[in-house]
mmCIF file with all atom_site columns, C-alpha atoms in Angstrom:
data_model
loop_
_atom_site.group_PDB
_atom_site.id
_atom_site.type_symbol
_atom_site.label_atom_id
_atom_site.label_alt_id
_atom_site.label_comp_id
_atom_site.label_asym_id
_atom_site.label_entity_id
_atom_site.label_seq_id
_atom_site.pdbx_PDB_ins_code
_atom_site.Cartn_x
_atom_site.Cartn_y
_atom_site.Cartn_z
_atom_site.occupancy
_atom_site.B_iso_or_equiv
_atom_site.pdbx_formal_charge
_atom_site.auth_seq_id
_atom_site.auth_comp_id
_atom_site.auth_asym_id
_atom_site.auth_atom_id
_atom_site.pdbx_PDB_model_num
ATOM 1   C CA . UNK A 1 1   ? 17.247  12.476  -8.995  1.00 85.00 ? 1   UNK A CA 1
ATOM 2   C CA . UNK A 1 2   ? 15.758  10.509  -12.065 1.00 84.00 ? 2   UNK A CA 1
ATOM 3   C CA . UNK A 1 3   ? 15.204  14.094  -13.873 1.00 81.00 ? 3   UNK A CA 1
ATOM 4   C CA . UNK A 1 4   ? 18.704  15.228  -13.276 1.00 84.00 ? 4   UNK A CA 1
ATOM 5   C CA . UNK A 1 5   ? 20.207  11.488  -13.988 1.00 84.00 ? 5   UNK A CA 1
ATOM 6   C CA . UNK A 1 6   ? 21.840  11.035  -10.751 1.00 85.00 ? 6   UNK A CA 1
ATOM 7   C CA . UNK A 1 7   ? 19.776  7.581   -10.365 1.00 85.00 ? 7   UNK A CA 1
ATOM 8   C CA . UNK A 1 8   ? 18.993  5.190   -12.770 1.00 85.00 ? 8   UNK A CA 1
ATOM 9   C CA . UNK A 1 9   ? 16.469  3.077   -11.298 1.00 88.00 ? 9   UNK A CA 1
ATOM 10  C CA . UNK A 1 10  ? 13.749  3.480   -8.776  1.00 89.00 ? 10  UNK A CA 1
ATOM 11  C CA . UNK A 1 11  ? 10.892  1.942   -7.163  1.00 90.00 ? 11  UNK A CA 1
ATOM 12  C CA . UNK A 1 12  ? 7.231   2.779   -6.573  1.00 87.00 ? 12  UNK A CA 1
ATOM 13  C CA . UNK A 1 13  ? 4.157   1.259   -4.812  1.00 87.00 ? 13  UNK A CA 1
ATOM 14  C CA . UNK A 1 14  ? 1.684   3.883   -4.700  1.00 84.00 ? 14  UNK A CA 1
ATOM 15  C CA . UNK A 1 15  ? -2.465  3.555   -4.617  1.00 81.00 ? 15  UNK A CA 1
ATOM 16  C CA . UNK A 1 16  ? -2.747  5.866   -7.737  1.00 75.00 ? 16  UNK A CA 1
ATOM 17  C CA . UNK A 1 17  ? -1.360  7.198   -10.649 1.00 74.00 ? 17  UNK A CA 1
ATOM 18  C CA . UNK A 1 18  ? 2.236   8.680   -11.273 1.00 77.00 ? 18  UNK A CA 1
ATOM 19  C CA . UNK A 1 19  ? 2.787   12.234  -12.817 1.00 72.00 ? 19  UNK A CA 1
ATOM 20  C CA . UNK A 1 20  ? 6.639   12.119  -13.081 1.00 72.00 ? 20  UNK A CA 1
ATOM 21  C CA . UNK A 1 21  ? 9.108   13.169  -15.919 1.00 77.00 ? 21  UNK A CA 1
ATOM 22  C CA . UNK A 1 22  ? 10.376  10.040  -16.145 1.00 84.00 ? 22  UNK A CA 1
ATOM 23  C CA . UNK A 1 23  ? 9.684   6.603   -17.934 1.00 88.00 ? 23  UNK A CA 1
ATOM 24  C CA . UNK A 1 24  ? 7.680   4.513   -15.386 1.00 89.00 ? 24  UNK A CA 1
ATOM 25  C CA . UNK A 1 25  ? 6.905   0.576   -16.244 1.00 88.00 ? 25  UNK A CA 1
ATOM 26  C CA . UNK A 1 26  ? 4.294   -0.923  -13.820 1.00 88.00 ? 26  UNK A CA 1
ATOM 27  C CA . UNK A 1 27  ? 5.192   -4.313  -12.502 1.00 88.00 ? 27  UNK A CA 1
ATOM 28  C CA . UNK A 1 28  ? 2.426   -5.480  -10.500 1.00 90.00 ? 28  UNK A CA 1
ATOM 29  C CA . UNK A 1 29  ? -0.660  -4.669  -8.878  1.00 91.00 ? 29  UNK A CA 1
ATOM 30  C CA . UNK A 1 30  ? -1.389  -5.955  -5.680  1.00 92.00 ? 30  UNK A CA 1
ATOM 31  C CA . UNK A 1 31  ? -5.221  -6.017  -4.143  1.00 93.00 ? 31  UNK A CA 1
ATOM 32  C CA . UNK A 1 32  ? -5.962  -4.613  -0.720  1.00 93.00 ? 32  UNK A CA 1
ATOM 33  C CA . UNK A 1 33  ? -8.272  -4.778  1.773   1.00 95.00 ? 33  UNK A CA 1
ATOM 34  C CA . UNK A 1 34  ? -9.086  -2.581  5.317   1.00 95.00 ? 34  UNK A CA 1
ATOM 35  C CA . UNK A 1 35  ? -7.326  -5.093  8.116   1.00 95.00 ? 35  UNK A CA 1
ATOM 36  C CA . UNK A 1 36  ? -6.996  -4.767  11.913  1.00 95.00 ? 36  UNK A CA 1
ATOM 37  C CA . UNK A 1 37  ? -4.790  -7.463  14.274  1.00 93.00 ? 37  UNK A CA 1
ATOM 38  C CA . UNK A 1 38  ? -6.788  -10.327 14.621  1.00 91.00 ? 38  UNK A CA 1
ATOM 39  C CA . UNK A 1 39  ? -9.141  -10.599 17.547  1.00 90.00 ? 39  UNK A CA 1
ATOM 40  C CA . UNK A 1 40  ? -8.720  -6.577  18.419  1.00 92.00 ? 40  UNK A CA 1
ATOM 41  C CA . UNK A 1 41  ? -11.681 -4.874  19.228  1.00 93.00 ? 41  UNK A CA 1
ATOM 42  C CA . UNK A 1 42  ? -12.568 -3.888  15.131  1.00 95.00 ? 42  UNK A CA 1
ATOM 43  C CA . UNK A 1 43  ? -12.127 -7.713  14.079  1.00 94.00 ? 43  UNK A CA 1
ATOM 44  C CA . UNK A 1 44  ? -15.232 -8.561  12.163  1.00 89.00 ? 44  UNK A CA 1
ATOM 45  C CA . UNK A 1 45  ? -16.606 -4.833  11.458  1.00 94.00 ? 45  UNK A CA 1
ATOM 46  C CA . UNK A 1 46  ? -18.787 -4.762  8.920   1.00 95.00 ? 46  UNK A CA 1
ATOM 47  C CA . UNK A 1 47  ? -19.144 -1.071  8.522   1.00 95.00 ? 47  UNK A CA 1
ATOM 48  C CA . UNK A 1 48  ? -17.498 2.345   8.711   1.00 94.00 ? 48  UNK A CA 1
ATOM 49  C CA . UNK A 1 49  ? -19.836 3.243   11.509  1.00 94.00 ? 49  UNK A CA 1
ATOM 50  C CA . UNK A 1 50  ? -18.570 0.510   13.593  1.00 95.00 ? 50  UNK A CA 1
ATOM 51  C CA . UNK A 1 51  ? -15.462 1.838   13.192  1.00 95.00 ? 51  UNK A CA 1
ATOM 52  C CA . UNK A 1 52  ? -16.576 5.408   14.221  1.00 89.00 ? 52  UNK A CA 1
ATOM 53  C CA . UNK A 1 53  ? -13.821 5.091   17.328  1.00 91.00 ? 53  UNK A CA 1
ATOM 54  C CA . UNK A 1 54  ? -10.746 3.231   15.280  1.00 93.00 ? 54  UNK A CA 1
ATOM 55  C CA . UNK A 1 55  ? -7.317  4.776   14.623  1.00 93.00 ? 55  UNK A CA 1
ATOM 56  C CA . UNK A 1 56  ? -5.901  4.916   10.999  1.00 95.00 ? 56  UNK A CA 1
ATOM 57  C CA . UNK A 1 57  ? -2.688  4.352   10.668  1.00 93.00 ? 57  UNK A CA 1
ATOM 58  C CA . UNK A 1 58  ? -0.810  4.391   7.465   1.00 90.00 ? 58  UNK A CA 1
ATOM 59  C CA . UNK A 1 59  ? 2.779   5.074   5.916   1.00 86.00 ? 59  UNK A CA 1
ATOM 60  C CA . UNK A 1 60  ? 2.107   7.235   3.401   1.00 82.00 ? 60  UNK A CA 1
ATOM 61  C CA . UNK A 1 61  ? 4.132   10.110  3.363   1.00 80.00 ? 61  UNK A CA 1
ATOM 62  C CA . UNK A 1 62  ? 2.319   12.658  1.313   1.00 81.00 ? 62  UNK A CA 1
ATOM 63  C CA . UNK A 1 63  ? -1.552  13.190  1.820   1.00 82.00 ? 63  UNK A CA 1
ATOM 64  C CA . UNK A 1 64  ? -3.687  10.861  0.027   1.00 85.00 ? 64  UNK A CA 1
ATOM 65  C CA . UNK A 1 65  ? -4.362  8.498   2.415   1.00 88.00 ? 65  UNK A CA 1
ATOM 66  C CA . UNK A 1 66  ? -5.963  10.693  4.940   1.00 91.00 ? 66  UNK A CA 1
ATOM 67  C CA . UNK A 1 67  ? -7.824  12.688  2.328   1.00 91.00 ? 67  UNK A CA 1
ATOM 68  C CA . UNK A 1 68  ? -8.818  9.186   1.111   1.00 91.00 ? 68  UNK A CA 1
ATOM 69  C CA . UNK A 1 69  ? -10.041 7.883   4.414   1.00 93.00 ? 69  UNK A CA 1
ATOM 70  C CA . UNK A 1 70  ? -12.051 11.134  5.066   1.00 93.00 ? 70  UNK A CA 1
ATOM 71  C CA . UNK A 1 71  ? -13.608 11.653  1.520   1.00 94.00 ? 71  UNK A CA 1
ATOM 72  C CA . UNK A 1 72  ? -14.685 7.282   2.310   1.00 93.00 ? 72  UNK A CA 1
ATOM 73  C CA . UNK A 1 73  ? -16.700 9.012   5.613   1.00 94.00 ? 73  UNK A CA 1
ATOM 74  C CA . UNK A 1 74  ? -17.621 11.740  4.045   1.00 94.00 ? 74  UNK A CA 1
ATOM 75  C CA . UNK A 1 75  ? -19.572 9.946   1.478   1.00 93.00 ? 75  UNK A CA 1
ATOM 76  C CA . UNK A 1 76  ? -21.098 7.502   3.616   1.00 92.00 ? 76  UNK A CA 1
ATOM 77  C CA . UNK A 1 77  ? -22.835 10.300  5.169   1.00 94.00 ? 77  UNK A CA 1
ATOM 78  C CA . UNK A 1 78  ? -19.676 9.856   8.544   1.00 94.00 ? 78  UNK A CA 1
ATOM 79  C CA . UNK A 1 79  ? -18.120 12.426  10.349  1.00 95.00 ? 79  UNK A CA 1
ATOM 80  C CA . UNK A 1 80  ? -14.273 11.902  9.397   1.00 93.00 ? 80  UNK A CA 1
ATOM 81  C CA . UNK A 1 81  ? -12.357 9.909   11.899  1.00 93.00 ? 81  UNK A CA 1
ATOM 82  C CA . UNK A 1 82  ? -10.926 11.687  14.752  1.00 91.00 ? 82  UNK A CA 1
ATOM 83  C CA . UNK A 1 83  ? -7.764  10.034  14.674  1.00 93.00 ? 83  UNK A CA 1
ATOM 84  C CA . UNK A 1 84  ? -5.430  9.495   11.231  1.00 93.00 ? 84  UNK A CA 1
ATOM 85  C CA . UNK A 1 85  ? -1.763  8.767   12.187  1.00 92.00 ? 85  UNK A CA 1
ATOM 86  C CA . UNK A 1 86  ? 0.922   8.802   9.859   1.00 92.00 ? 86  UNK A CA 1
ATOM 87  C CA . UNK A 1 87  ? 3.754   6.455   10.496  1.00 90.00 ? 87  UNK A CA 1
ATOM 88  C CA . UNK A 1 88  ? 6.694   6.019   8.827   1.00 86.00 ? 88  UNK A CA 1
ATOM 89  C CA . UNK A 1 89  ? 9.080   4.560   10.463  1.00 88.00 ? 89  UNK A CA 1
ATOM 90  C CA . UNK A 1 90  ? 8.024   0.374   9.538   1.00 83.00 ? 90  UNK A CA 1
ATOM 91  C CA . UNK A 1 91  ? 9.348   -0.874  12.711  1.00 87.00 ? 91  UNK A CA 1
ATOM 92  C CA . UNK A 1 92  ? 6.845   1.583   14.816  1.00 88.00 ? 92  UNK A CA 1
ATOM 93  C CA . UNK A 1 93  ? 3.711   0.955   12.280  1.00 85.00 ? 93  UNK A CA 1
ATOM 94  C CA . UNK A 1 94  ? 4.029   -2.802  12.721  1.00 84.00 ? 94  UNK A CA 1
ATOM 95  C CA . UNK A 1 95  ? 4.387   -2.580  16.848  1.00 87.00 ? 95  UNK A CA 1
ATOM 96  C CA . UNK A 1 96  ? 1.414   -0.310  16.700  1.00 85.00 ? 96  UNK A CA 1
ATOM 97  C CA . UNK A 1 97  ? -0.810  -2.466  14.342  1.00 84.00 ? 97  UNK A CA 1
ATOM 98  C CA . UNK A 1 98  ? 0.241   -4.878  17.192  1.00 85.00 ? 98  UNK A CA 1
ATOM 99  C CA . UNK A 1 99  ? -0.564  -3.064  20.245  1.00 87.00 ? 99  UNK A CA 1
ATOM 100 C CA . UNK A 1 100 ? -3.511  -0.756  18.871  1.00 87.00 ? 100 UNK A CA 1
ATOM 101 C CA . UNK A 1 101 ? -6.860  -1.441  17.741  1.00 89.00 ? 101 UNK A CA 1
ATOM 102 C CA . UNK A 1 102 ? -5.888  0.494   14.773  1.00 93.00 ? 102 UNK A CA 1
ATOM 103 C CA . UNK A 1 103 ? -7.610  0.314   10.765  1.00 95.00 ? 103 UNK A CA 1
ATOM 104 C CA . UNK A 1 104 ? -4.726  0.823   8.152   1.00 92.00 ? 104 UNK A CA 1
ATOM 105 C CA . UNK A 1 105 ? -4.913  -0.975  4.527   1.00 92.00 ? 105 UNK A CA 1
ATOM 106 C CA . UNK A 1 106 ? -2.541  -4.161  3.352   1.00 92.00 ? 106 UNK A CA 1
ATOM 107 C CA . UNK A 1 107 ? -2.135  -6.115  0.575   1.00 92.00 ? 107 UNK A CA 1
ATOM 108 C CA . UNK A 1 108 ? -3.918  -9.354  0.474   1.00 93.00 ? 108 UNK A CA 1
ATOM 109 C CA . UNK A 1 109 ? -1.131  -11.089 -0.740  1.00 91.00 ? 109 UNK A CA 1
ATOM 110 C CA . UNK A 1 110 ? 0.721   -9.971  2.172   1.00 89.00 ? 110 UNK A CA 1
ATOM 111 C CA . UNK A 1 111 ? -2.197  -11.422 4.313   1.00 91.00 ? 111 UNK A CA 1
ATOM 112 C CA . UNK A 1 112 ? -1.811  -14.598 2.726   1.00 89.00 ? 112 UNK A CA 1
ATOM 113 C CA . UNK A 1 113 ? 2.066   -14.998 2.377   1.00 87.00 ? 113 UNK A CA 1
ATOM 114 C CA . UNK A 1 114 ? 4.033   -12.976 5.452   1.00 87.00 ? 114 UNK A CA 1
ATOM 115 C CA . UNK A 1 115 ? 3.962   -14.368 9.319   1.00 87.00 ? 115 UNK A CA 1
ATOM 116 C CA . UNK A 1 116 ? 2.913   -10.458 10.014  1.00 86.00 ? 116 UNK A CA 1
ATOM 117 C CA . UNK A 1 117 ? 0.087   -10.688 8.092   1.00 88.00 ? 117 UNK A CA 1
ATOM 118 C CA . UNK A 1 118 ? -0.968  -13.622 9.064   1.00 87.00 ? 118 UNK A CA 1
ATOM 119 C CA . UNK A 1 119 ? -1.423  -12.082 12.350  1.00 90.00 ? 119 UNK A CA 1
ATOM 120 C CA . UNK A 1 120 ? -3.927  -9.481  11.091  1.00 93.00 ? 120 UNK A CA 1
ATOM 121 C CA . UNK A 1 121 ? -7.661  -10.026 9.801   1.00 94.00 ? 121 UNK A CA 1
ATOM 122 C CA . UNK A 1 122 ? -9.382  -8.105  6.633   1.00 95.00 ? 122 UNK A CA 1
ATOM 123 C CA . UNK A 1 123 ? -12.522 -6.709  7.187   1.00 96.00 ? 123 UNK A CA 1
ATOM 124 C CA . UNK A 1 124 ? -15.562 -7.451  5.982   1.00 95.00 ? 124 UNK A CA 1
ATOM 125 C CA . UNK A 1 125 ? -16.690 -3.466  4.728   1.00 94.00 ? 125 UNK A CA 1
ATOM 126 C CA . UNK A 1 126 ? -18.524 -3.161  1.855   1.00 91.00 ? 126 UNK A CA 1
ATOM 127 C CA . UNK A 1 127 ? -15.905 -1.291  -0.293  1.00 89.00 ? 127 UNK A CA 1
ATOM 128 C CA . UNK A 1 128 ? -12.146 -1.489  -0.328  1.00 89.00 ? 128 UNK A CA 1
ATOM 129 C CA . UNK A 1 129 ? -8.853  0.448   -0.419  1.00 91.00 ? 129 UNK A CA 1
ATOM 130 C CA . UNK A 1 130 ? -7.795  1.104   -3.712  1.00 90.00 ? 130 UNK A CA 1
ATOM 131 C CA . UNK A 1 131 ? -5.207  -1.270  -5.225  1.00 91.00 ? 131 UNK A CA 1
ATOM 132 C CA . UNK A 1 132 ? -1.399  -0.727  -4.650  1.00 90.00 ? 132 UNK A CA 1
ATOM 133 C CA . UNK A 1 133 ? 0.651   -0.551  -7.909  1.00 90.00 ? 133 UNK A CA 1
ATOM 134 C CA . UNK A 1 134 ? 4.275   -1.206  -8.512  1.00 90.00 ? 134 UNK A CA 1
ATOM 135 C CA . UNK A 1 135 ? 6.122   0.773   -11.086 1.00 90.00 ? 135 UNK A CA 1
ATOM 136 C CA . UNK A 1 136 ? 9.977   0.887   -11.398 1.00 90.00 ? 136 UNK A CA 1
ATOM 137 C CA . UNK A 1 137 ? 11.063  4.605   -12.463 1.00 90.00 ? 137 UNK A CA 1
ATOM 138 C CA . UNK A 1 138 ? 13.858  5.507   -14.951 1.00 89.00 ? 138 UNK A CA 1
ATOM 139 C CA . UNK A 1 139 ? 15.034  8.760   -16.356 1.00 88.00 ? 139 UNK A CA 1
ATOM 140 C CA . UNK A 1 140 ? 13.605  9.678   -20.066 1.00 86.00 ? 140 UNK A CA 1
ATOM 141 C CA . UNK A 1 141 ? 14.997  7.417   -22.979 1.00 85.00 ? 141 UNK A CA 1
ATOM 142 C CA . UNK A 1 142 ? 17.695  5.864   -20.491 1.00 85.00 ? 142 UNK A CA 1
ATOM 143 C CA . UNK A 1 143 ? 18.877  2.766   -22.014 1.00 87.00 ? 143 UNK A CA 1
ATOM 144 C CA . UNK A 1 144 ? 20.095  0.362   -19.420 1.00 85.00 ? 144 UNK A CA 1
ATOM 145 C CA . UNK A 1 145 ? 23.301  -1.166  -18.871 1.00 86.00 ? 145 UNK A CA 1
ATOM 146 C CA . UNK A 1 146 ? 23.492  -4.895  -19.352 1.00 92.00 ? 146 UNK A CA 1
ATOM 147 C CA . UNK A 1 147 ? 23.739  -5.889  -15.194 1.00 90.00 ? 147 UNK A CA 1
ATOM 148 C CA . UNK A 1 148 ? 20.603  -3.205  -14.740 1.00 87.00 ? 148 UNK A CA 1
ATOM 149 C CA . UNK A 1 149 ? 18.886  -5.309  -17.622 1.00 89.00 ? 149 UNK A CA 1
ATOM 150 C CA . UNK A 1 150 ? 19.661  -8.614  -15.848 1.00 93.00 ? 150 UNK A CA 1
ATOM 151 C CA . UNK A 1 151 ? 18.626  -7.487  -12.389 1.00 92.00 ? 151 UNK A CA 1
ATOM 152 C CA . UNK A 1 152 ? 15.367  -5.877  -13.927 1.00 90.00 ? 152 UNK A CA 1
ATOM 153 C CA . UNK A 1 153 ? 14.984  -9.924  -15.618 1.00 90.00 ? 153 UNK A CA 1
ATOM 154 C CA . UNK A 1 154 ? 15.506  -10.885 -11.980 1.00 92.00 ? 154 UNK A CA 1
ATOM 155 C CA . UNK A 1 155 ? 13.101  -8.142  -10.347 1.00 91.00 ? 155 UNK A CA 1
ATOM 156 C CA . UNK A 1 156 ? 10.234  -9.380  -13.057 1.00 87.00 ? 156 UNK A CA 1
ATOM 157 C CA . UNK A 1 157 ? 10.328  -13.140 -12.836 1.00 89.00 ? 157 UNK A CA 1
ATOM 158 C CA . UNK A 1 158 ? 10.211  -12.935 -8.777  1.00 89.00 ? 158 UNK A CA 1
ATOM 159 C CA . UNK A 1 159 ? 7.125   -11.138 -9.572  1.00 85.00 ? 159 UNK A CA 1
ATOM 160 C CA . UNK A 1 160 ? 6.032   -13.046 -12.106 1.00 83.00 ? 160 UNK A CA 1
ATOM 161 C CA . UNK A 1 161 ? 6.467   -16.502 -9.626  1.00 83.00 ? 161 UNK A CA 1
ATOM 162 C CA . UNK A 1 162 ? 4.418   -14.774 -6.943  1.00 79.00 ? 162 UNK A CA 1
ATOM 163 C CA . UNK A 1 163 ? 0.798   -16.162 -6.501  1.00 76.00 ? 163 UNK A CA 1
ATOM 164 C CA . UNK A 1 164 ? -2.181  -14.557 -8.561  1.00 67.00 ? 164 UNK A CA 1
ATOM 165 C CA . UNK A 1 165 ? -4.199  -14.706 -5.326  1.00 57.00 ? 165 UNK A CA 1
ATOM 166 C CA . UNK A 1 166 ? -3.904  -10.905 -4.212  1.00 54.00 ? 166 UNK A CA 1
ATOM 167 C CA . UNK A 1 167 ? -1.996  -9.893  -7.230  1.00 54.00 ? 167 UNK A CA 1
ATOM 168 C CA . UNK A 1 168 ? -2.083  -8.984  -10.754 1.00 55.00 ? 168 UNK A CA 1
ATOM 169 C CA . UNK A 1 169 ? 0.660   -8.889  -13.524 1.00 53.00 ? 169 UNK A CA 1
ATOM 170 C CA . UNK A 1 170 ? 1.064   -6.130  -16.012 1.00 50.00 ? 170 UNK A CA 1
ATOM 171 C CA . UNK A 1 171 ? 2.159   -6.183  -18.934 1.00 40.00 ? 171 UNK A CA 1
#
């Protein structure tokens, strides 16, 4: 819809890079860790072979997060998990982080800042997801309107106000 101009303006928070037609701007990086819900039976694993019997859940709708997760086994010298669930419906994925001893990766600043994640517990593994990265999407050479302008103004100084801890700004 941003190739064929029938949106302006989209969002992004992905784990890699973006190979789209379009401009993209990134806004923010945001660090990430490998979390469970606190006391579940994975709190306080400190390696992927504890966590040989886990569920991972994620919300990623395309493939890299499974392919991710198995390529992390496979080079640990781990037979891939037996169970990767996709979920994306939000309201399911945070009842079953709730109600499952499931693995799935968060932000830390959403660990530190959100009642939800305040509920859950990062674990101690000796390597980490790979960093989430805004990016806000607009067709080639589009040159914005002045309230698109002003709510982008808006957009980057919310961004800019949140807390370094978990977080980095681009620029």
């Amino acid at each position: 819809q941003l190739r064929n101009r029938t949106l302006d303006l989209a969002f992004v928070a992905v784990t890699g890079p973006i190979a789209e037609s379009v401009d993209i701007r990134a806004i923010r990086t945001f660090d990430t860790a490998f979390v469970t819900r606190e006391n579940g039976r994975f709190a306080g694993a400190t390696s992927l072979e504890a966590l040989r019997d886990a569920e991972w859940i994620h919300a990623d709708a395309s493939d890299n997060f499974p392919t991710y997760i198995r390529d992390l086994h496979e080079h640990a010298g781990l037979p891939p998990p037996r169970c990767i669930t996709r979920c994306t419906s939000y309201a399911l994925f945070y009842s079953l982080l709730m109600t499952n001893d499931a693995i799935f990766s968060w932000t830390r600043l959403s660990l530190a800042e959100t009642v939800f994640g305040q509920k859950l517990t990062p674990l101690p593994l000796p390597m980490s997801p790979p960093p989430l990265q805004l990016y806000r999407l607009t067709p080639p050479g589009l040159q914005l309107t002045r309230p698109a302008s002003d709510f982008l103004a808006h957009v980057e100084a919310a961004f800019a106000s949140l807390p370094v801890t978990g977080s980095r700004a681009l620029r």
